[in-house]
Amino acid sequence: MERVENLMKKIKVILNKIPLLGKIILLLLFIMAIILIYSKSLSTTLKQNYLNQLKETASYNNSIIYGELKDKQTTLQQIGSFIEDSPDMISRENMEKLNEISKQNKFKRIGIIYPDKRVFVTDNLGEQSIYLDNIDILFEKSLKKQETITRIEHDGGTIIVISIPLENNKGEFKGILFATYDVNTLRNFMTLDIFNGRGYSIIMNSNGEKLITSLTGLKLDSEESNNIFYNLERINPNNKDTIERMKADVKANKSGIIQFSLYEKIYMSYQPLGIDDLYILTVIPKNIIENQYNILMKNTYFLCIGLSVALFIIMMNIIFNEKRKKRLLENITYVDKVTGGYSYEKFLLEYKKKQKNNNRKKAFIVLDIDNFKLINDIFGYNIGNMVLKDVWKIIYDNLKQNGIFARKYADKYSIMIFFDKEEEIIEFVDKVIKDIEQVNIIKSEKFRIVPSIGIYVLENNDEKIDQIENYAIMASRTIKNRYDVYYSFYYNELKSIII
């Protein structure tokens, strides 16, 4: 607890040393850091949400196709219940019923396979037998009393074969009832409006052989091969590692999402269809996801930047207001309202700075105008103020960078002059007296302005301002209201006399 308190104290001390503008910059940097961290987190979350959406879309697509095929299987099961009870399964009456059911359910045909592998189909009401490739697969599963939905290559094309075993009342194998379903019919169920029409689906087997692509699908085969794995690697060899990972998942009957490069960056979700070894692939261009989250990210950036700018404007406004108040306060405190120069308070502050930092010799001078009250009484306060301004301007022009000064009050001026030789003080004072005599406003009225000037030469830099000012005032009083002498230096004998 003590360590925390000490740390907080140190932080507070450091912050107190930092100016307000620096604090604002630190605050803005902190906000920008928070924005970057938040944006990165939001970006990751949004991407994951869109990938989850891809998974959900793939699962929905999968369920639609699987549901369609399962529905056909259920229809076949209902047919099998009355066919296997018939003495003659391929009677004309039965085949007419099967033919009607085939048309209603959009099967290509319905057929019966006998144990001797003779095949009778509804094409010609049982009068024509055909041979199906891979028929052993159906027998193998039917003998195990398994219902199957599988693909079979037939007449140079691919069809879906739905089959159920037929048994007599003793439970003995009697044959197989099957229906063929055109793979291309599934296109209607695969062509879903996903990701603004730019997503599409593919059905392939576990070896990567493409069976069917939705109408909007990208062509992923070639004259050389219809294999998805082969062509993904052929188009871009950099896809090899990704394809190998996908092959391993397919072999293990797993689902997944991969990213690979074709003509553009692609995301692909793959899931077992649940029918034989078929897989359904749902594919979308990567920029579909990026464009969607980029829009959200841009809006987030604009919002954050807008808030930062607003905060910056507010803070800068606070700074400007503080500076304006400070300047206003300084004008009240540090600017003489009559002359526009230093106030006496400002003079004292500057004196403390110059006292230690200036190595030249120093002298303190007080100047006041004899009988200044008469000027105000005769000519008015406006003229009196103009005289005070003119006197201030005369001191300013002659002193230049060799000292500091201010009007203390009324007609009293305090001056600190830096010099190397004492003659410089006399030269300055003579010039000021001469210029004051030339003040036009009073000269036109034939009224003399007579200053009284007291001078004290500092012995060291450690003397207090009150003390040295008093010495200068003492010197000025010795010539007050004399018109033959305008200035006097303070000397030790004068100090002894006054004390």
Tab-separated table of C-alpha atoms in Angstrom:
chain	number	residue	atom	x	y	z
A	1	MET	CA	0.000	0.000	0.000
A	2	GLU	CA	2.862	2.339	0.927
A	3	ARG	CA	4.593	1.593	-2.375
A	4	VAL	CA	1.433	2.480	-4.274
A	5	GLU	CA	1.106	5.759	-2.399
A	6	ASN	CA	4.749	6.611	-3.084
A	7	LEU	CA	4.288	5.768	-6.762
A	8	MET	CA	1.181	7.962	-6.957
A	9	LYS	CA	3.074	10.817	-5.299
A	10	LYS	CA	5.905	10.493	-7.825
A	11	ILE	CA	3.423	10.449	-10.708
A	12	LYS	CA	1.700	13.514	-9.267
A	13	VAL	CA	5.025	15.346	-8.978
A	14	ILE	CA	5.901	14.479	-12.578
A	15	LEU	CA	2.464	15.583	-13.824
A	16	ASN	CA	2.727	18.857	-11.944
A	17	LYS	CA	5.971	19.588	-13.785
A	18	ILE	CA	4.334	19.026	-17.175
A	19	PRO	CA	2.673	22.140	-18.678
A	20	LEU	CA	-1.017	22.048	-19.557
A	21	LEU	CA	-0.348	21.678	-23.294
A	22	GLY	CA	1.950	18.740	-22.569
A	23	LYS	CA	-0.762	17.118	-20.475
A	24	ILE	CA	-3.235	17.534	-23.326
A	25	ILE	CA	-0.787	15.965	-25.783
A	26	LEU	CA	-0.232	13.045	-23.383
A	27	LEU	CA	-3.991	12.674	-22.974
A	28	LEU	CA	-4.503	12.661	-26.741
A	29	LEU	CA	-1.717	10.098	-27.168
A	30	PHE	CA	-3.343	7.970	-24.483
A	31	ILE	CA	-6.723	8.248	-26.220
A	32	MET	CA	-5.136	7.350	-29.580
A	33	ALA	CA	-3.503	4.309	-27.977
A	34	ILE	CA	-6.862	3.254	-26.534
A	35	ILE	CA	-8.451	3.768	-29.973
A	36	LEU	CA	-5.785	1.619	-31.653
A	37	ILE	CA	-6.166	-1.159	-29.071
A	38	TYR	CA	-9.945	-0.975	-29.300
A	39	SER	CA	-9.840	-0.901	-33.111
A	40	LYS	CA	-7.590	-3.938	-33.252
A	41	SER	CA	-9.854	-5.815	-30.853
A	42	LEU	CA	-12.949	-4.721	-32.775
A	43	SER	CA	-11.326	-5.713	-36.074
A	44	THR	CA	-10.546	-9.196	-34.746
A	45	THR	CA	-14.050	-9.552	-33.315
A	46	LEU	CA	-15.718	-8.403	-36.537
A	47	LYS	CA	-13.619	-10.747	-38.671
A	48	GLN	CA	-14.466	-13.622	-36.359
A	49	ASN	CA	-18.160	-12.703	-36.506
A	50	TYR	CA	-18.087	-12.768	-40.305
A	51	LEU	CA	-16.253	-16.082	-40.301
A	52	ASN	CA	-18.903	-17.398	-37.912
A	53	GLN	CA	-21.498	-16.089	-40.329
A	54	LEU	CA	-19.732	-18.031	-43.065
A	55	LYS	CA	-19.906	-21.171	-40.913
A	56	GLU	CA	-23.587	-20.616	-40.192
A	57	THR	CA	-24.313	-20.025	-43.873
A	58	ALA	CA	-22.435	-23.205	-44.789
A	59	SER	CA	-24.342	-25.175	-42.145
A	60	TYR	CA	-27.645	-23.762	-43.404
A	61	ASN	CA	-26.727	-24.585	-46.986
A	62	ASN	CA	-25.708	-28.063	-45.871
A	63	SER	CA	-28.982	-28.640	-44.031
A	64	ILE	CA	-31.037	-27.481	-47.021
A	65	ILE	CA	-29.343	-29.899	-49.425
A	66	TYR	CA	-29.234	-32.745	-46.935
A	67	GLY	CA	-32.871	-32.119	-46.015
A	68	GLU	CA	-33.910	-32.285	-49.678
A	69	LEU	CA	-32.171	-35.634	-50.139
A	70	LYS	CA	-33.494	-36.978	-46.829
A	71	ASP	CA	-36.997	-36.017	-47.891
A	72	LYS	CA	-36.534	-38.084	-51.041
A	73	GLN	CA	-35.311	-40.977	-48.908
A	74	THR	CA	-38.424	-40.793	-46.716
A	75	THR	CA	-40.609	-40.884	-49.848
A	76	LEU	CA	-38.774	-44.009	-51.009
A	77	GLN	CA	-39.282	-45.650	-47.609
A	78	GLN	CA	-43.016	-45.111	-47.900
A	79	ILE	CA	-42.996	-46.664	-51.378
A	80	GLY	CA	-40.992	-49.664	-50.171
A	81	SER	CA	-43.617	-50.624	-47.591
A	82	PHE	CA	-46.159	-51.629	-50.261
A	83	ILE	CA	-43.711	-52.819	-52.950
A	84	GLU	CA	-42.057	-55.482	-50.798
A	85	ASP	CA	-45.483	-56.943	-49.926
A	86	SER	CA	-46.400	-57.402	-53.617
A	87	PRO	CA	-46.011	-60.897	-55.091
A	88	ASP	CA	-44.762	-59.327	-58.329
A	89	MET	CA	-42.777	-56.222	-57.464
A	90	ILE	CA	-42.386	-55.182	-61.125
A	91	SER	CA	-46.004	-55.688	-62.162
A	92	ARG	CA	-47.358	-53.127	-64.597
A	93	GLU	CA	-49.630	-51.760	-61.894
A	94	ASN	CA	-46.705	-51.264	-59.515
A	95	MET	CA	-44.494	-49.727	-62.168
A	96	GLU	CA	-47.262	-47.276	-63.194
A	97	LYS	CA	-47.565	-46.170	-59.558
A	98	LEU	CA	-43.788	-45.841	-59.297
A	99	ASN	CA	-43.680	-43.862	-62.536
A	100	GLU	CA	-46.290	-41.408	-61.231
A	101	ILE	CA	-44.429	-41.024	-57.929
A	102	SER	CA	-41.166	-40.496	-59.843
A	103	LYS	CA	-42.678	-37.584	-61.773
A	104	GLN	CA	-44.234	-36.036	-58.688
A	105	ASN	CA	-40.936	-36.113	-56.793
A	106	LYS	CA	-38.778	-35.077	-59.765
A	107	PHE	CA	-36.789	-38.303	-59.746
A	108	LYS	CA	-35.103	-39.251	-62.989
A	109	ARG	CA	-36.415	-42.771	-62.483
A	110	ILE	CA	-37.388	-45.321	-59.852
A	111	GLY	CA	-36.213	-48.889	-60.155
A	112	ILE	CA	-36.003	-52.285	-58.516
A	113	ILE	CA	-32.888	-54.449	-58.394
A	114	TYR	CA	-33.282	-58.169	-57.847
A	115	PRO	CA	-30.753	-60.271	-55.986
A	116	ASP	CA	-29.428	-61.488	-59.351
A	117	LYS	CA	-28.620	-57.800	-60.099
A	118	ARG	CA	-31.277	-57.441	-62.788
A	119	VAL	CA	-32.447	-53.866	-62.872
A	120	PHE	CA	-35.970	-52.772	-63.812
A	121	VAL	CA	-36.836	-49.079	-64.068
A	122	THR	CA	-39.913	-46.939	-64.589
A	123	ASP	CA	-38.667	-45.537	-67.906
A	124	ASN	CA	-40.662	-48.201	-69.815
A	125	LEU	CA	-42.778	-49.495	-66.981
A	126	GLY	CA	-40.428	-52.333	-66.123
A	127	GLU	CA	-40.010	-53.742	-69.601
A	128	GLN	CA	-36.472	-52.484	-69.920
A	129	SER	CA	-33.586	-53.468	-67.726
A	130	ILE	CA	-30.465	-51.350	-67.339
A	131	TYR	CA	-27.045	-51.730	-65.772
A	132	LEU	CA	-25.829	-49.334	-63.115
A	133	ASP	CA	-22.122	-48.835	-62.455
A	134	ASN	CA	-20.997	-49.459	-58.868
A	135	ILE	CA	-24.124	-51.495	-58.165
A	136	ASP	CA	-22.091	-53.624	-55.766
A	137	ILE	CA	-22.015	-50.681	-53.385
A	138	LEU	CA	-25.788	-50.760	-53.138
A	139	PHE	CA	-25.816	-54.534	-52.591
A	140	GLU	CA	-23.136	-54.372	-49.960
A	141	LYS	CA	-25.065	-51.843	-47.895
A	142	SER	CA	-28.500	-53.329	-48.580
A	143	LEU	CA	-27.367	-56.772	-47.445
A	144	LYS	CA	-26.437	-55.068	-44.198
A	145	LYS	CA	-29.993	-53.657	-44.182
A	146	GLN	CA	-28.640	-50.140	-44.608
A	147	GLU	CA	-30.476	-47.397	-46.426
A	148	THR	CA	-28.118	-45.402	-48.634
A	149	ILE	CA	-27.818	-42.062	-50.327
A	150	THR	CA	-24.808	-42.173	-52.570
A	151	ARG	CA	-23.432	-40.909	-55.851
A	152	ILE	CA	-22.933	-43.115	-58.872
A	153	GLU	CA	-21.280	-42.363	-62.181
A	154	HIS	CA	-23.717	-43.393	-64.921
A	155	ASP	CA	-23.740	-42.739	-68.659
A	156	GLY	CA	-20.806	-40.319	-68.344
A	157	GLY	CA	-22.523	-38.263	-65.648
A	158	THR	CA	-23.109	-38.185	-61.922
A	159	ILE	CA	-26.401	-39.033	-60.283
A	160	ILE	CA	-27.563	-39.362	-56.707
A	161	VAL	CA	-28.955	-42.802	-55.939
A	162	ILE	CA	-31.276	-43.225	-52.968
A	163	SER	CA	-31.846	-46.864	-52.053
A	164	ILE	CA	-33.540	-48.985	-49.412
A	165	PRO	CA	-33.410	-52.777	-48.945
A	166	LEU	CA	-36.570	-54.791	-49.630
A	167	GLU	CA	-37.416	-57.835	-47.471
A	168	ASN	CA	-40.092	-60.515	-47.476
A	169	ASN	CA	-42.218	-61.230	-44.432
A	170	LYS	CA	-39.524	-63.540	-43.139
A	171	GLY	CA	-36.950	-60.755	-43.148
A	172	GLU	CA	-35.066	-62.225	-46.076
A	173	PHE	CA	-33.387	-59.976	-48.661
A	174	LYS	CA	-35.761	-59.543	-51.563
A	175	GLY	CA	-34.099	-56.784	-53.560
A	176	ILE	CA	-33.403	-53.078	-53.633
A	177	LEU	CA	-35.780	-50.188	-54.306
A	178	PHE	CA	-33.909	-47.162	-55.635
A	179	ALA	CA	-34.533	-43.737	-57.132
A	180	THR	CA	-32.089	-41.654	-59.118
A	181	TYR	CA	-31.856	-37.943	-58.636
A	182	ASP	CA	-30.131	-35.568	-61.029
A	183	VAL	CA	-27.251	-33.791	-59.249
A	184	ASN	CA	-27.904	-30.635	-61.262
A	185	THR	CA	-31.346	-30.349	-59.663
A	186	LEU	CA	-29.520	-29.526	-56.451
A	187	ARG	CA	-28.313	-26.287	-58.029
A	188	ASN	CA	-31.661	-24.719	-57.145
A	189	PHE	CA	-30.947	-25.409	-53.479
A	190	MET	CA	-27.278	-24.391	-53.688
A	191	THR	CA	-27.932	-21.054	-55.390
A	192	LEU	CA	-28.637	-19.049	-52.269
A	193	ASP	CA	-28.255	-15.289	-52.036
A	194	ILE	CA	-25.306	-15.293	-49.668
A	195	PHE	CA	-22.954	-12.370	-49.049
A	196	ASN	CA	-24.659	-10.096	-51.603
A	197	GLY	CA	-24.684	-12.784	-54.269
A	198	ARG	CA	-20.902	-13.163	-54.288
A	199	GLY	CA	-20.814	-16.342	-52.207
A	200	TYR	CA	-21.286	-19.747	-53.765
A	201	SER	CA	-21.235	-23.462	-52.950
A	202	ILE	CA	-19.534	-26.557	-54.319
A	203	ILE	CA	-20.218	-30.251	-53.686
A	204	MET	CA	-17.216	-32.558	-53.957
A	205	ASN	CA	-16.251	-35.989	-52.751
A	206	SER	CA	-13.516	-36.807	-50.267
A	207	ASN	CA	-10.978	-37.139	-53.061
A	208	GLY	CA	-11.642	-33.566	-54.143
A	209	GLU	CA	-13.583	-34.440	-57.302
A	210	LYS	CA	-16.075	-31.678	-57.977
A	211	LEU	CA	-19.635	-32.949	-58.453
A	212	ILE	CA	-21.521	-29.696	-58.817
A	213	THR	CA	-21.103	-25.957	-58.371
A	214	SER	CA	-23.850	-23.419	-57.702
A	215	LEU	CA	-24.821	-21.174	-60.598
A	216	THR	CA	-22.719	-18.284	-59.315
A	217	GLY	CA	-19.708	-20.464	-58.597
A	218	LEU	CA	-16.137	-19.789	-59.650
A	219	LYS	CA	-14.779	-22.265	-62.149
A	220	LEU	CA	-12.380	-24.469	-60.197
A	221	ASP	CA	-11.786	-27.156	-62.796
A	222	SER	CA	-9.706	-27.345	-65.945
A	223	GLU	CA	-9.277	-29.415	-69.059
A	224	GLU	CA	-6.704	-31.455	-67.163
A	225	SER	CA	-8.734	-32.254	-64.068
A	226	ASN	CA	-12.018	-31.768	-62.263
A	227	ASN	CA	-10.272	-32.128	-58.888
A	228	ILE	CA	-10.662	-29.187	-56.503
A	229	PHE	CA	-7.451	-29.917	-54.614
A	230	TYR	CA	-5.392	-30.197	-57.783
A	231	ASN	CA	-6.743	-27.024	-59.350
A	232	LEU	CA	-6.411	-24.871	-56.208
A	233	GLU	CA	-2.736	-25.775	-56.095
A	234	ARG	CA	-2.339	-25.444	-59.874
A	235	ILE	CA	-3.721	-21.896	-59.900
A	236	ASN	CA	-1.479	-20.818	-57.017
A	237	PRO	CA	1.290	-23.111	-55.683
A	238	ASN	CA	1.280	-21.109	-52.425
A	239	ASN	CA	-1.992	-22.858	-51.564
A	240	LYS	CA	-0.210	-26.211	-51.110
A	241	ASP	CA	0.089	-26.190	-47.304
A	242	THR	CA	-3.474	-24.969	-46.899
A	243	ILE	CA	-4.797	-27.675	-49.240
A	244	GLU	CA	-2.872	-30.377	-47.375
A	245	ARG	CA	-4.499	-29.257	-44.120
A	246	MET	CA	-7.910	-29.336	-45.786
A	247	LYS	CA	-7.218	-32.852	-47.176
A	248	ALA	CA	-6.356	-34.068	-43.678
A	249	ASP	CA	-9.605	-32.624	-42.288
A	250	VAL	CA	-11.662	-34.185	-45.085
A	251	LYS	CA	-10.011	-37.552	-44.533
A	252	ALA	CA	-10.914	-37.287	-40.827
A	253	ASN	CA	-14.482	-36.180	-41.721
A	254	LYS	CA	-13.909	-32.794	-40.049
A	255	SER	CA	-15.164	-29.294	-40.815
A	256	GLY	CA	-13.039	-26.183	-41.125
A	257	ILE	CA	-12.356	-22.797	-42.706
A	258	ILE	CA	-9.316	-21.999	-44.832
A	259	GLN	CA	-7.987	-18.925	-46.566
A	260	PHE	CA	-6.222	-19.265	-49.888
A	261	SER	CA	-5.334	-17.278	-52.982
A	262	LEU	CA	-6.807	-17.687	-56.434
A	263	TYR	CA	-7.425	-14.675	-58.599
A	264	GLU	CA	-8.203	-12.960	-55.289
A	265	LYS	CA	-8.090	-13.856	-51.593
A	266	ILE	CA	-10.730	-16.462	-50.734
A	267	TYR	CA	-12.331	-17.855	-47.585
A	268	MET	CA	-13.727	-21.392	-47.832
A	269	SER	CA	-15.799	-23.311	-45.307
A	270	TYR	CA	-15.957	-27.100	-45.778
A	271	GLN	CA	-18.367	-29.469	-44.024
A	272	PRO	CA	-19.367	-33.108	-44.484
A	273	LEU	CA	-22.711	-33.260	-46.262
A	274	GLY	CA	-23.698	-36.391	-44.325
A	275	ILE	CA	-24.257	-38.318	-47.531
A	276	ASP	CA	-21.654	-40.915	-48.402
A	277	ASP	CA	-18.269	-39.087	-48.534
A	278	LEU	CA	-19.636	-35.878	-50.003
A	279	TYR	CA	-18.512	-32.470	-48.777
A	280	ILE	CA	-20.155	-29.098	-49.265
A	281	LEU	CA	-17.868	-26.099	-49.713
A	282	THR	CA	-19.093	-22.548	-49.163
A	283	VAL	CA	-16.818	-19.955	-50.713
A	284	ILE	CA	-16.660	-16.154	-50.435
A	285	PRO	CA	-14.035	-13.633	-51.579
A	286	LYS	CA	-12.035	-12.295	-48.645
A	287	ASN	CA	-12.764	-8.689	-49.614
A	288	ILE	CA	-16.475	-9.309	-48.948
A	289	ILE	CA	-15.650	-9.753	-45.271
A	290	GLU	CA	-13.011	-7.028	-45.321
A	291	ASN	CA	-15.286	-4.527	-47.049
A	292	GLN	CA	-18.039	-5.089	-44.504
A	293	TYR	CA	-15.839	-4.758	-41.446
A	294	ASN	CA	-13.829	-1.948	-43.083
A	295	ILE	CA	-17.018	0.109	-43.270
A	296	LEU	CA	-17.620	-0.453	-39.571
A	297	MET	CA	-13.972	0.202	-38.784
A	298	LYS	CA	-13.990	3.453	-40.794
A	299	ASN	CA	-17.082	4.595	-38.935
A	300	THR	CA	-15.374	3.672	-35.669
A	301	TYR	CA	-12.204	5.539	-36.671
A	302	PHE	CA	-14.206	8.600	-37.733
A	303	LEU	CA	-16.106	8.531	-34.449
A	304	CYS	CA	-12.932	8.168	-32.390
A	305	ILE	CA	-11.089	10.806	-34.401
A	306	GLY	CA	-14.103	13.087	-34.132
A	307	LEU	CA	-14.165	12.624	-30.367
A	308	SER	CA	-10.403	13.236	-30.202
A	309	VAL	CA	-10.697	16.376	-32.305
A	310	ALA	CA	-13.620	17.566	-30.205
A	311	LEU	CA	-11.633	16.884	-27.040
A	312	PHE	CA	-8.610	18.627	-28.533
A	313	ILE	CA	-10.716	21.650	-29.467
A	314	ILE	CA	-12.267	21.731	-25.997
A	315	MET	CA	-8.879	21.431	-24.317
A	316	MET	CA	-7.284	24.033	-26.600
A	317	ASN	CA	-10.227	26.307	-25.900
A	318	ILE	CA	-9.589	25.803	-22.207
A	319	ILE	CA	-5.911	26.625	-22.747
A	320	PHE	CA	-6.721	29.741	-24.764
A	321	ASN	CA	-9.252	30.844	-22.172
A	322	GLU	CA	-6.741	30.235	-19.411
A	323	LYS	CA	-4.100	32.190	-21.339
A	324	ARG	CA	-6.601	34.947	-22.065
A	325	LYS	CA	-7.514	35.110	-18.377
A	326	LYS	CA	-3.841	35.048	-17.501
A	327	ARG	CA	-3.115	37.865	-19.957
A	328	LEU	CA	-6.089	39.791	-18.644
A	329	LEU	CA	-4.871	39.258	-15.086
A	330	GLU	CA	-1.356	40.222	-16.125
A	331	ASN	CA	-2.718	43.333	-17.802
A	332	ILE	CA	-4.486	44.218	-14.606
A	333	THR	CA	-1.546	43.293	-12.401
A	334	TYR	CA	1.520	43.845	-14.555
A	335	VAL	CA	0.521	46.601	-17.000
A	336	ASP	CA	0.216	50.230	-15.964
A	337	LYS	CA	-3.195	51.393	-17.157
A	338	VAL	CA	-1.986	54.972	-17.727
A	339	THR	CA	1.307	54.463	-19.594
A	340	GLY	CA	0.810	50.908	-20.940
A	341	GLY	CA	4.238	49.945	-19.581
A	342	TYR	CA	5.264	47.823	-16.614
A	343	SER	CA	3.248	48.159	-13.424
A	344	TYR	CA	5.272	48.522	-10.259
A	345	GLU	CA	4.479	44.863	-9.370
A	346	LYS	CA	5.938	43.748	-12.710
A	347	PHE	CA	8.933	45.998	-12.130
A	348	LEU	CA	9.642	44.257	-8.794
A	349	LEU	CA	9.468	40.804	-10.466
A	350	GLU	CA	11.836	41.860	-13.227
A	351	TYR	CA	14.156	43.509	-10.712
A	352	LYS	CA	14.560	40.200	-8.850
A	353	LYS	CA	15.486	38.452	-12.104
A	354	LYS	CA	17.954	41.124	-13.210
A	355	GLN	CA	19.479	41.539	-9.759
A	356	LYS	CA	21.143	38.119	-9.886
A	357	ASN	CA	21.471	37.527	-13.629
A	358	ASN	CA	23.030	40.814	-14.710
A	359	ASN	CA	26.707	41.279	-13.806
A	360	ARG	CA	26.915	44.953	-14.775
A	361	LYS	CA	26.913	47.716	-12.167
A	362	LYS	CA	23.500	48.939	-11.095
A	363	ALA	CA	21.940	52.169	-9.928
A	364	PHE	CA	18.442	52.800	-8.640
A	365	ILE	CA	16.766	56.031	-9.749
A	366	VAL	CA	13.535	57.624	-8.582
A	367	LEU	CA	11.950	60.378	-10.667
A	368	ASP	CA	8.933	62.514	-9.870
A	369	ILE	CA	7.560	65.758	-11.302
A	370	ASP	CA	7.462	68.809	-9.047
A	371	ASN	CA	3.988	70.198	-8.450
A	372	PHE	CA	2.383	67.663	-10.779
A	373	LYS	CA	-0.930	68.259	-8.973
A	374	LEU	CA	-1.022	71.718	-10.549
A	375	ILE	CA	-0.948	70.162	-14.013
A	376	ASN	CA	-4.029	68.110	-13.196
A	377	ASP	CA	-5.777	71.077	-11.582
A	378	ILE	CA	-4.986	73.526	-14.388
A	379	PHE	CA	-5.103	71.354	-17.495
A	380	GLY	CA	-7.214	68.440	-16.339
A	381	TYR	CA	-6.555	64.752	-15.762
A	382	ASN	CA	-6.495	63.868	-19.451
A	383	ILE	CA	-3.599	66.272	-20.034
A	384	GLY	CA	-1.975	65.063	-16.841
A	385	ASN	CA	-2.152	61.445	-18.087
A	386	MET	CA	-0.715	62.503	-21.437
A	387	VAL	CA	2.232	64.090	-19.605
A	388	LEU	CA	2.765	60.851	-17.658
A	389	LYS	CA	2.766	58.888	-20.936
A	390	ASP	CA	5.231	61.300	-22.529
A	391	VAL	CA	7.562	61.020	-19.529
A	392	TRP	CA	7.297	57.220	-19.710
A	393	LYS	CA	8.138	57.320	-23.439
A	394	ILE	CA	11.162	59.578	-22.781
A	395	ILE	CA	12.551	57.202	-20.139
A	396	TYR	CA	11.870	54.199	-22.425
A	397	ASP	CA	13.618	55.727	-25.443
A	398	ASN	CA	16.707	56.694	-23.433
A	399	LEU	CA	17.026	53.655	-21.221
A	400	LYS	CA	16.602	51.136	-24.093
A	401	GLN	CA	18.051	47.753	-23.057
A	402	ASN	CA	20.166	49.169	-20.250
A	403	GLY	CA	17.656	48.722	-17.465
A	404	ILE	CA	14.041	48.401	-16.367
A	405	PHE	CA	11.542	50.931	-15.079
A	406	ALA	CA	7.897	51.542	-14.181
A	407	ARG	CA	5.533	54.227	-12.950
A	408	LYS	CA	5.054	53.439	-9.276
A	409	TYR	CA	2.037	55.686	-8.743
A	410	ALA	CA	0.935	59.239	-9.591
A	411	ASP	CA	4.011	60.970	-11.069
A	412	LYS	CA	6.545	58.694	-9.344
A	413	TYR	CA	8.837	56.529	-11.550
A	414	SER	CA	11.235	53.822	-10.364
A	415	ILE	CA	14.228	53.068	-12.617
A	416	MET	CA	16.975	50.454	-12.441
A	417	ILE	CA	19.857	51.304	-14.789
A	418	PHE	CA	22.820	49.067	-15.723
A	419	PHE	CA	26.121	50.779	-16.389
A	420	ASP	CA	29.844	50.297	-16.697
A	421	LYS	CA	30.936	53.877	-15.947
A	422	GLU	CA	29.175	56.380	-13.707
A	423	GLU	CA	29.223	58.914	-16.548
A	424	GLU	CA	26.596	56.747	-18.269
A	425	ILE	CA	24.137	57.483	-15.431
A	426	ILE	CA	24.663	61.249	-15.716
A	427	GLU	CA	24.350	61.098	-19.505
A	428	PHE	CA	21.061	59.232	-19.174
A	429	VAL	CA	19.649	61.615	-16.555
A	430	ASP	CA	20.666	64.752	-18.503
A	431	LYS	CA	19.019	63.441	-21.650
A	432	VAL	CA	15.789	62.566	-19.803
A	433	ILE	CA	15.633	66.048	-18.175
A	434	LYS	CA	16.227	67.756	-21.508
A	435	ASP	CA	13.537	65.714	-23.275
A	436	ILE	CA	11.002	66.312	-20.491
A	437	GLU	CA	11.453	70.058	-20.924
A	438	GLN	CA	10.430	69.621	-24.584
A	439	VAL	CA	7.053	67.990	-23.866
A	440	ASN	CA	4.824	69.778	-26.385
A	441	ILE	CA	1.533	69.743	-24.532
A	442	ILE	CA	2.797	71.787	-21.631
A	443	LYS	CA	5.375	73.802	-23.562
A	444	SER	CA	2.649	75.399	-25.659
A	445	GLU	CA	1.139	76.759	-22.462
A	446	LYS	CA	4.519	78.063	-21.222
A	447	PHE	CA	4.401	75.744	-18.216
A	448	ARG	CA	7.704	74.209	-17.122
A	449	ILE	CA	7.847	70.547	-16.170
A	450	VAL	CA	10.542	70.151	-13.550
A	451	PRO	CA	11.616	66.640	-12.467
A	452	SER	CA	13.347	65.735	-9.233
A	453	ILE	CA	15.673	62.740	-9.592
A	454	GLY	CA	17.376	60.765	-6.840
A	455	ILE	CA	20.121	58.249	-7.626
A	456	TYR	CA	21.550	55.439	-5.524
A	457	VAL	CA	24.440	53.322	-6.816
A	458	LEU	CA	24.143	49.753	-5.499
A	459	GLU	CA	27.093	48.459	-3.531
A	460	ASN	CA	26.203	44.769	-4.133
A	461	ASN	CA	23.444	42.591	-5.562
A	462	ASP	CA	22.135	41.517	-2.175
A	463	GLU	CA	20.638	44.864	-1.203
A	464	LYS	CA	16.903	44.852	-0.715
A	465	ILE	CA	14.680	46.855	-3.023
A	466	ASP	CA	12.956	48.754	-0.215
A	467	GLN	CA	16.275	49.874	1.161
A	468	ILE	CA	17.822	51.054	-2.092
A	469	GLU	CA	14.602	52.780	-3.120
A	470	ASN	CA	14.571	54.692	0.170
A	471	TYR	CA	18.149	55.810	-0.431
A	472	ALA	CA	17.211	57.125	-3.866
A	473	ILE	CA	14.168	58.925	-2.418
A	474	MET	CA	16.390	60.530	0.234
A	475	ALA	CA	18.646	61.846	-2.505
A	476	SER	CA	15.708	63.265	-4.500
A	477	ARG	CA	14.344	65.153	-1.494
A	478	THR	CA	17.517	67.164	-1.188
A	479	ILE	CA	16.722	68.944	-4.484
A	480	LYS	CA	12.949	68.998	-4.365
A	481	ASN	CA	11.495	72.263	-5.763
A	482	ARG	CA	14.912	73.585	-6.736
A	483	TYR	CA	15.128	74.774	-10.308
A	484	ASP	CA	18.883	74.971	-10.554
A	485	VAL	CA	19.575	71.285	-9.829
A	486	TYR	CA	17.478	68.390	-11.140
A	487	TYR	CA	19.222	65.290	-9.741
A	488	SER	CA	21.243	64.192	-6.758
A	489	PHE	CA	23.273	61.082	-5.839
A	490	TYR	CA	22.870	59.402	-2.526
A	491	TYR	CA	26.049	59.520	-0.414
A	492	ASN	CA	26.990	58.098	2.954
A	493	GLU	CA	27.107	61.489	4.660
A	494	LEU	CA	23.485	62.005	3.686
A	495	LYS	CA	22.712	58.702	5.313
A	496	SER	CA	24.433	59.823	8.511
A	497	ILE	CA	22.554	63.122	8.486
A	498	ILE	CA	19.149	61.413	8.025
A	499	ILE	CA	19.867	58.770	10.630
